[in-house]
Amino acid sequence: MKVTLSKRLCLTAMLTLGAIVYTASASADTSKLIIESGDGAQSKQNAAMDKEQWNDTRSLRQKVNTRAEKEWDKTDVAFDSRDKCEQSTNLNAYWEPNTLRCLDRTTGRKLVP
């Protein structure tokens, strides 16, 4: 297969034109370049405000965590008490789900199984 000189020139011209069009569309016009290191006064002020808010809400977060821990402990103790009440040898013992206590059927008093 013979490739003539005119075919080579045509192919080279087409490849060159395609490369020029590709590089022209890929380049962007950038006249300014701004590099911010993050040490500006505004970013420092924002960081200080965020830290202050975090510190202010610390006691509230601790209260919420303490409350959740107390609720968990209460549920855990009630679960253990319910098991003990249901496994009790006392036939009059029953578990009261509203008060989370083991009660005596005849007297209504709290039992310790």
GROMACS .gro file of C-alpha atoms in nm:
model
  113
    1MET     CA    1   0.000   0.000   0.000
    2LYS     CA    2   0.150   0.323  -0.115
    3VAL     CA    3   0.104   0.641   0.081
    4THR     CA    4   0.166   0.936  -0.133
    5LEU     CA    5   0.320   1.260  -0.024
    6SER     CA    6  -0.009   1.447  -0.053
    7LYS     CA    7  -0.184   1.195   0.173
    8ARG     CA    8   0.093   1.232   0.432
    9LEU     CA    9   0.071   1.609   0.423
   10CYS     CA   10  -0.307   1.597   0.454
   11LEU     CA   11  -0.288   1.356   0.749
   12THR     CA   12  -0.021   1.566   0.922
   13ALA     CA   13  -0.223   1.883   0.870
   14MET     CA   14  -0.535   1.719   1.013
   15LEU     CA   15  -0.348   1.590   1.320
   16THR     CA   16  -0.188   1.928   1.379
   17LEU     CA   17  -0.520   2.107   1.346
   18GLY     CA   18  -0.683   1.859   1.586
   19ALA     CA   19  -0.406   1.910   1.841
   20ILE     CA   20  -0.439   2.287   1.820
   21VAL     CA   21  -0.816   2.271   1.865
   22TYR     CA   22  -0.778   2.031   2.162
   23THR     CA   23  -0.516   2.239   2.342
   24ALA     CA   24  -0.705   2.563   2.276
   25SER     CA   25  -1.023   2.424   2.431
   26ALA     CA   26  -0.835   2.274   2.727
   27SER     CA   27  -0.656   2.594   2.826
   28ALA     CA   28  -0.823   2.854   3.046
   29ASP     CA   29  -0.772   3.225   3.067
   30THR     CA   30  -0.620   3.292   3.409
   31SER     CA   31  -0.505   3.642   3.472
   32LYS     CA   32  -0.491   3.630   3.854
   33LEU     CA   33  -0.384   3.366   4.100
   34ILE     CA   34  -0.478   3.413   4.464
   35ILE     CA   35  -0.333   3.181   4.724
   36GLU     CA   36  -0.479   3.207   5.071
   37SER     CA   37  -0.293   3.037   5.350
   38GLY     CA   38  -0.589   3.043   5.589
   39ASP     CA   39  -0.412   3.276   5.832
   40GLY     CA   40  -0.636   3.569   5.759
   41ALA     CA   41  -0.806   3.769   6.032
   42GLN     CA   42  -1.151   3.645   5.930
   43SER     CA   43  -1.055   3.278   5.950
   44LYS     CA   44  -0.891   3.331   6.290
   45GLN     CA   45  -1.200   3.507   6.418
   46ASN     CA   46  -1.424   3.228   6.289
   47ALA     CA   47  -1.206   2.967   6.457
   48ALA     CA   48  -1.214   3.159   6.787
   49MET     CA   49  -1.593   3.189   6.770
   50ASP     CA   50  -1.630   2.818   6.696
   51LYS     CA   51  -1.407   2.729   6.990
   52GLU     CA   52  -1.598   2.963   7.222
   53GLN     CA   53  -1.931   2.811   7.117
   54TRP     CA   54  -1.792   2.459   7.163
   55ASN     CA   55  -1.673   2.549   7.516
   56ASP     CA   56  -2.006   2.715   7.602
   57THR     CA   57  -2.204   2.408   7.505
   58ARG     CA   58  -1.970   2.169   7.688
   59SER     CA   59  -2.171   2.165   8.011
   60LEU     CA   60  -2.491   2.106   7.816
   61ARG     CA   61  -2.335   1.813   7.629
   62GLN     CA   62  -2.215   1.669   7.960
   63LYS     CA   63  -2.565   1.698   8.108
   64VAL     CA   64  -2.719   1.524   7.808
   65ASN     CA   65  -2.463   1.244   7.829
   66THR     CA   66  -2.516   1.207   8.204
   67ARG     CA   67  -2.893   1.192   8.155
   68ALA     CA   68  -2.860   0.926   7.886
   69GLU     CA   69  -2.628   0.725   8.110
   70LYS     CA   70  -2.876   0.746   8.401
   71GLU     CA   71  -3.162   0.632   8.178
   72TRP     CA   72  -2.951   0.342   8.055
   73ASP     CA   73  -2.861   0.242   8.411
   74LYS     CA   74  -3.225   0.262   8.518
   75THR     CA   75  -3.333   0.039   8.230
   76ASP     CA   76  -3.053  -0.206   8.302
   77VAL     CA   77  -3.142  -0.233   8.673
   78ALA     CA   78  -3.512  -0.273   8.589
   79PHE     CA   79  -3.432  -0.552   8.345
   80ASP     CA   80  -3.234  -0.740   8.611
   81SER     CA   81  -3.506  -0.681   8.873
   82ARG     CA   82  -3.773  -0.810   8.635
   83ASP     CA   83  -3.577  -1.129   8.577
   84LYS     CA   84  -3.535  -1.182   8.952
   85CYS     CA   85  -3.903  -1.115   9.014
   86GLU     CA   86  -4.021  -1.355   8.745
   87GLN     CA   87  -3.783  -1.626   8.869
   88SER     CA   88  -3.884  -1.575   9.232
   89THR     CA   89  -4.015  -1.873   9.431
   90ASN     CA   90  -4.278  -1.646   9.586
   91LEU     CA   91  -4.603  -1.722   9.401
   92ASN     CA   92  -4.754  -1.386   9.496
   93ALA     CA   93  -4.473  -1.187   9.329
   94TYR     CA   94  -4.551  -1.007   9.006
   95TRP     CA   95  -4.376  -0.745   8.794
   96GLU     CA   96  -4.541  -0.405   8.764
   97PRO     CA   97  -4.425  -0.257   8.429
   98ASN     CA   98  -4.547   0.099   8.502
   99THR     CA   99  -4.350   0.141   8.823
  100LEU     CA  100  -4.076  -0.110   8.731
  101ARG     CA  101  -4.110  -0.285   9.067
  102CYS     CA  102  -4.173  -0.636   9.192
  103LEU     CA  103  -4.494  -0.633   9.400
  104ASP     CA  104  -4.684  -0.876   9.620
  105ARG     CA  105  -5.028  -0.966   9.475
  106THR     CA  106  -5.196  -0.986   9.813
  107THR     CA  107  -5.062  -0.673   9.982
  108GLY     CA  108  -4.939  -0.459   9.692
  109ARG     CA  109  -4.616  -0.395   9.875
  110LYS     CA  110  -4.275  -0.400   9.713
  111LEU     CA  111  -4.092  -0.734   9.725
  112VAL     CA  112  -3.721  -0.796   9.715
  113PRO     CA  113  -3.687  -1.134   9.541
   0.00000   0.00000   0.00000
